[in-house]
Short mmCIF file of C-alpha atoms in Angstrom, two decimals:
data_model
loop_
_atom_site.label_atom_id
_atom_site.label_comp_id
_atom_site.label_asym_id
_atom_site.label_seq_id
_atom_site.Cartn_x
_atom_site.Cartn_y
_atom_site.Cartn_z
CA MET A 1 93.50 64.52 100.80
CA THR A 2 94.87 67.10 98.33
CA ARG A 3 97.63 69.58 99.12
CA ARG A 4 95.01 72.34 99.29
CA GLU A 5 93.12 70.43 101.97
CA ARG A 6 96.01 69.85 104.34
CA LEU A 7 95.86 71.93 107.51
CA LEU A 8 98.34 72.14 110.37
CA ARG A 9 96.39 72.37 113.62
CA VAL A 10 98.26 73.41 116.76
CA THR A 11 98.12 76.07 119.48
CA THR A 12 100.84 78.17 121.03
CA ALA A 13 100.99 75.62 123.82
CA GLY A 14 102.25 72.94 121.40
CA LEU A 15 103.86 75.05 118.68
CA SER A 16 107.42 74.81 119.97
CA ALA A 17 107.40 71.03 119.53
CA VAL A 18 105.97 71.38 116.03
CA VAL A 19 108.71 73.83 115.05
CA VAL A 20 111.44 71.50 116.34
CA LEU A 21 109.92 68.52 114.53
CA ALA A 22 109.53 70.55 111.34
CA GLY A 23 113.19 71.45 111.45
CA ILE A 24 114.19 67.81 111.81
CA LEU A 25 111.92 66.59 109.02
CA GLY A 26 112.39 69.55 106.70
CA TYR A 27 108.65 70.24 106.74
CA SER A 28 107.11 73.32 105.15
CA THR A 29 103.51 74.16 104.47
CA PRO A 30 102.22 74.77 100.93
CA SER A 31 102.56 78.41 99.86
CA PHE A 32 98.84 78.91 99.26
CA GLY A 33 97.85 79.02 102.92
CA TYR A 34 97.41 77.09 106.13
CA ALA A 35 95.66 77.11 109.47
CA LEU A 36 96.96 76.92 113.02
CA THR A 37 94.22 75.99 115.43
CA THR A 38 92.94 73.80 118.18
CA ARG A 39 89.72 75.31 119.46
CA GLY A 40 89.55 75.33 123.24
CA SER A 41 87.90 77.60 125.77
CA GLU A 42 91.14 78.17 127.68
CA PHE A 43 92.70 79.89 124.66
CA THR A 44 92.08 83.37 123.29
CA ARG A 45 90.75 82.79 119.79
CA ILE A 46 91.83 84.81 116.77
CA ALA A 47 91.60 84.59 112.98
CA VAL A 48 94.12 85.91 110.44
CA ILE A 49 93.32 86.69 106.80
CA GLY A 50 96.12 87.47 104.36
CA ASP A 51 98.01 87.02 101.12
CA SER A 52 101.50 85.78 100.22
CA TYR A 53 103.04 87.95 102.94
CA THR A 54 101.25 85.59 105.33
CA THR A 55 101.49 82.26 103.48
CA GLY A 56 105.17 82.63 102.77
CA THR A 57 106.76 81.97 99.39
CA ASP A 58 109.89 80.44 97.91
CA GLU A 59 111.65 83.62 99.07
CA GLY A 60 110.94 82.70 102.70
CA GLY A 61 108.37 82.43 105.45
CA GLN A 62 106.97 78.99 104.81
CA GLY A 63 105.70 76.75 107.61
CA PRO A 64 107.40 77.43 110.96
CA GLN A 65 109.32 80.35 109.43
CA SER A 66 106.14 82.34 108.71
CA TRP A 67 105.41 85.50 110.64
CA THR A 68 102.29 83.88 112.09
CA SER A 69 104.13 80.85 113.48
CA ARG A 70 106.83 83.11 114.86
CA ALA A 71 104.26 85.49 116.36
CA TRP A 72 102.53 82.64 118.20
CA LEU A 73 105.89 81.63 119.66
CA LEU A 74 106.58 85.19 120.79
CA LEU A 75 103.16 85.37 122.43
CA ALA A 76 103.61 81.93 124.00
CA GLY A 77 106.93 83.08 125.43
CA GLN A 78 104.98 85.78 127.25
CA GLY A 79 102.51 83.22 128.57
CA ALA A 80 99.76 84.15 126.09
CA ARG A 81 97.49 81.21 125.23
CA VAL A 82 96.48 82.00 121.64
CA ASP A 83 94.26 79.79 119.50
CA ALA A 84 94.78 80.98 115.91
CA ASP A 85 93.14 80.08 112.62
CA VAL A 86 95.04 81.42 109.59
CA ALA A 87 93.55 81.56 106.09
CA ALA A 88 95.82 83.13 103.48
CA GLU A 89 96.36 82.74 99.76
CA GLY A 90 99.06 84.08 97.47
CA GLY A 91 97.77 86.64 95.01
CA ALA A 92 94.55 87.27 96.96
CA GLY A 93 93.10 90.58 98.02
CA TYR A 94 89.82 92.22 98.89
CA GLY A 95 89.01 92.56 95.20
CA ILE A 96 91.43 90.23 93.39
CA ARG A 97 91.17 86.47 93.50
CA GLY A 98 94.27 84.61 94.57
CA ASN A 99 96.18 81.72 93.06
CA HIS A 100 93.39 79.32 94.05
CA GLY A 101 90.44 81.60 93.35
CA SER A 102 89.83 83.14 96.78
CA LEU A 103 89.06 86.70 97.79
CA PHE A 104 89.73 87.90 101.32
CA GLU A 105 85.99 87.52 101.90
CA ASP A 106 86.19 83.81 100.97
CA LEU A 107 89.13 83.36 103.33
CA THR A 108 87.16 85.15 106.04
CA VAL A 109 84.34 82.65 105.71
CA ARG A 110 86.82 79.78 106.14
CA ALA A 111 88.73 81.18 109.10
CA VAL A 112 86.49 83.31 111.28
CA ASP A 113 84.69 81.66 114.18
CA ARG A 114 81.81 83.05 116.22
CA ASP A 115 83.88 82.96 119.39
CA ASP A 116 86.92 84.76 117.95
CA ALA A 117 88.13 87.65 120.10
CA LEU A 118 90.15 89.22 117.27
CA VAL A 119 90.18 89.13 113.48
CA VAL A 120 93.37 90.29 111.75
CA PHE A 121 93.44 91.37 108.09
CA PHE A 122 96.82 91.92 106.40
CA GLY A 123 97.24 93.32 102.85
CA SER A 124 96.83 93.53 99.97
CA ARG A 125 99.07 95.01 97.31
CA ASN A 126 97.48 92.51 94.92
CA ASP A 127 94.42 94.76 94.57
CA GLN A 128 96.15 97.29 92.30
CA PRO A 129 94.07 96.34 89.20
CA VAL A 130 90.74 96.79 91.04
CA ASP A 131 88.37 99.62 90.06
CA LEU A 132 88.82 102.14 92.87
CA HIS A 133 85.15 103.09 92.66
CA GLN A 134 84.21 99.49 93.52
CA TYR A 135 86.96 98.94 96.05
CA PRO A 136 85.28 100.50 99.12
CA MET A 137 82.32 98.15 98.71
CA LEU A 138 84.59 95.10 98.30
CA VAL A 139 86.56 95.94 101.44
CA GLY A 140 83.44 96.88 103.39
CA ASP A 141 81.65 93.67 102.44
CA THR A 142 84.62 91.66 103.72
CA PHE A 143 84.61 93.42 107.07
CA GLN A 144 80.83 93.05 107.37
CA ALA A 145 81.10 89.32 106.68
CA ALA A 146 83.63 89.03 109.49
CA ARG A 147 81.38 91.06 111.79
CA ARG A 148 78.41 88.77 111.12
CA MET A 149 80.52 85.69 111.84
CA ALA A 150 82.27 87.06 114.93
CA PRO A 151 79.96 89.70 116.40
CA ARG A 152 82.07 90.30 119.53
CA ALA A 153 85.49 90.30 117.89
CA LYS A 154 87.83 93.25 117.66
CA PHE A 155 89.36 93.95 114.24
CA LEU A 156 93.02 94.67 113.54
CA VAL A 157 93.53 95.77 109.93
CA ILE A 158 97.08 96.01 108.58
CA GLY A 159 97.29 97.82 105.26
CA PRO A 160 99.31 96.78 102.22
CA PRO A 161 103.07 96.74 102.81
CA TRP A 162 105.63 97.96 100.28
CA PRO A 163 109.37 97.22 100.36
CA THR A 164 110.53 100.68 99.24
CA ALA A 165 109.77 104.31 100.05
CA ASP A 166 108.04 104.96 96.71
CA PRO A 167 104.92 102.79 96.30
CA PRO A 168 102.80 103.36 93.17
CA ARG A 169 100.01 105.92 93.46
CA GLU A 170 97.44 103.11 93.21
CA VAL A 171 98.83 101.48 96.35
CA PHE A 172 98.41 104.70 98.33
CA ALA A 173 94.80 104.86 97.10
CA LEU A 174 94.15 101.26 98.15
CA ARG A 175 95.71 101.97 101.55
CA ASP A 176 93.51 105.01 102.09
CA ILE A 177 90.34 103.10 101.20
CA VAL A 178 91.20 100.16 103.47
CA ARG A 179 91.94 102.62 106.29
CA ALA A 180 88.60 104.40 105.82
CA GLN A 181 86.65 101.15 105.75
CA ALA A 182 88.54 99.85 108.78
CA LYS A 183 87.66 102.95 110.77
CA SER A 184 84.02 102.65 109.73
CA VAL A 185 83.79 99.29 111.53
CA GLY A 186 85.78 100.40 114.56
CA ALA A 187 88.95 98.54 113.60
CA VAL A 188 92.46 99.50 114.61
CA PHE A 189 94.35 100.32 111.40
CA ILE A 190 98.10 99.87 111.02
CA ASP A 191 99.92 101.43 108.06
CA PRO A 192 103.16 99.62 107.10
CA ILE A 193 103.79 102.16 104.32
CA ALA A 194 103.63 105.20 106.60
CA GLU A 195 105.67 103.38 109.22
CA GLY A 196 108.26 102.34 106.64
CA TRP A 197 108.35 98.73 107.74
CA PHE A 198 110.73 97.54 105.02
CA VAL A 199 112.28 100.81 103.85
CA GLY A 200 116.07 100.69 103.91
CA ARG A 201 116.03 96.99 104.83
CA PRO A 202 116.80 95.09 101.60
CA ASP A 203 117.98 92.18 103.75
CA LEU A 204 114.33 91.50 104.65
CA ILE A 205 113.11 91.12 101.05
CA GLY A 206 113.99 88.28 98.68
CA PRO A 207 115.66 88.51 95.27
CA ASP A 208 112.25 88.99 93.62
CA GLY A 209 112.10 92.43 95.22
CA VAL A 210 108.62 91.77 96.61
CA HIS A 211 108.36 88.99 99.17
CA PRO A 212 109.94 88.78 102.61
CA THR A 213 112.71 86.33 103.45
CA ASP A 214 112.74 84.24 106.62
CA ALA A 215 114.39 87.24 108.28
CA GLY A 216 111.59 89.43 106.91
CA HIS A 217 108.99 87.15 108.46
CA ALA A 218 110.80 87.22 111.79
CA TYR A 219 110.76 91.02 111.53
CA MET A 220 107.01 91.06 110.77
CA ALA A 221 106.35 88.77 113.74
CA GLU A 222 108.17 91.23 116.02
CA LYS A 223 105.99 94.02 114.60
CA ILE A 224 102.65 92.23 114.63
CA ALA A 225 102.75 90.11 117.81
CA PRO A 226 102.60 93.21 120.09
CA LEU A 227 99.76 94.62 117.97
CA ILE A 228 97.79 91.41 118.48
CA ARG A 229 98.48 91.33 122.19
CA SER A 230 97.44 94.97 122.58
CA GLN A 231 93.97 94.09 121.28
CA LEU A 232 93.38 91.18 123.63
CA THR A 233 92.76 90.48 127.26
CA ILE A 234 94.86 87.35 127.29
CA PRO A 235 94.60 84.86 130.15
CA LEU A 236 98.03 84.11 131.59
#
């Protein structure tokens, strides 16, 4: 099995033990992406699609330190039984292929299940080179693919984040297009730029000036876990 093929499969019910074991063994997942899942009817099923802000990088957020792993622990601490499948790839976006050749639409096909109650999209600043005239179609096609695969799911779309108060004009344009397409499919849209998630918090971003540290991933988990819970009727 290649590094790209390795998947970590757990649920919130067993994640605490995995985190403890990972700390003992020094385990971290590859930076290109991973999945957390054990499909079972007693769990609320969700899928997460993202880029390097979800996979984690050398700056932080790999394996049990990722915002997703931390979010599942936060939800588990509230008694929420979440069954999550995460597909994320560094460099990927709705219109830009990632480090291993995937678009968000490709990741959607891998992660989304017919019985998912929620599909979460997060990103992507990587789409800056995309033709803005083509971008609405690329984003819309991704959302439609998810709708076909999970016809009863709610959608939570989190726009591209930016670590400072002055994103490039292109990033604002991408954000606006993703927001419009999200609303067209009835998704809840969250805007990290407008909410200033990382503004004035250099401690949350690594030395590269782009990617979150472990503390940044813990911060994102605290932001995103309540958003996920608000979209679900979670059995307790």
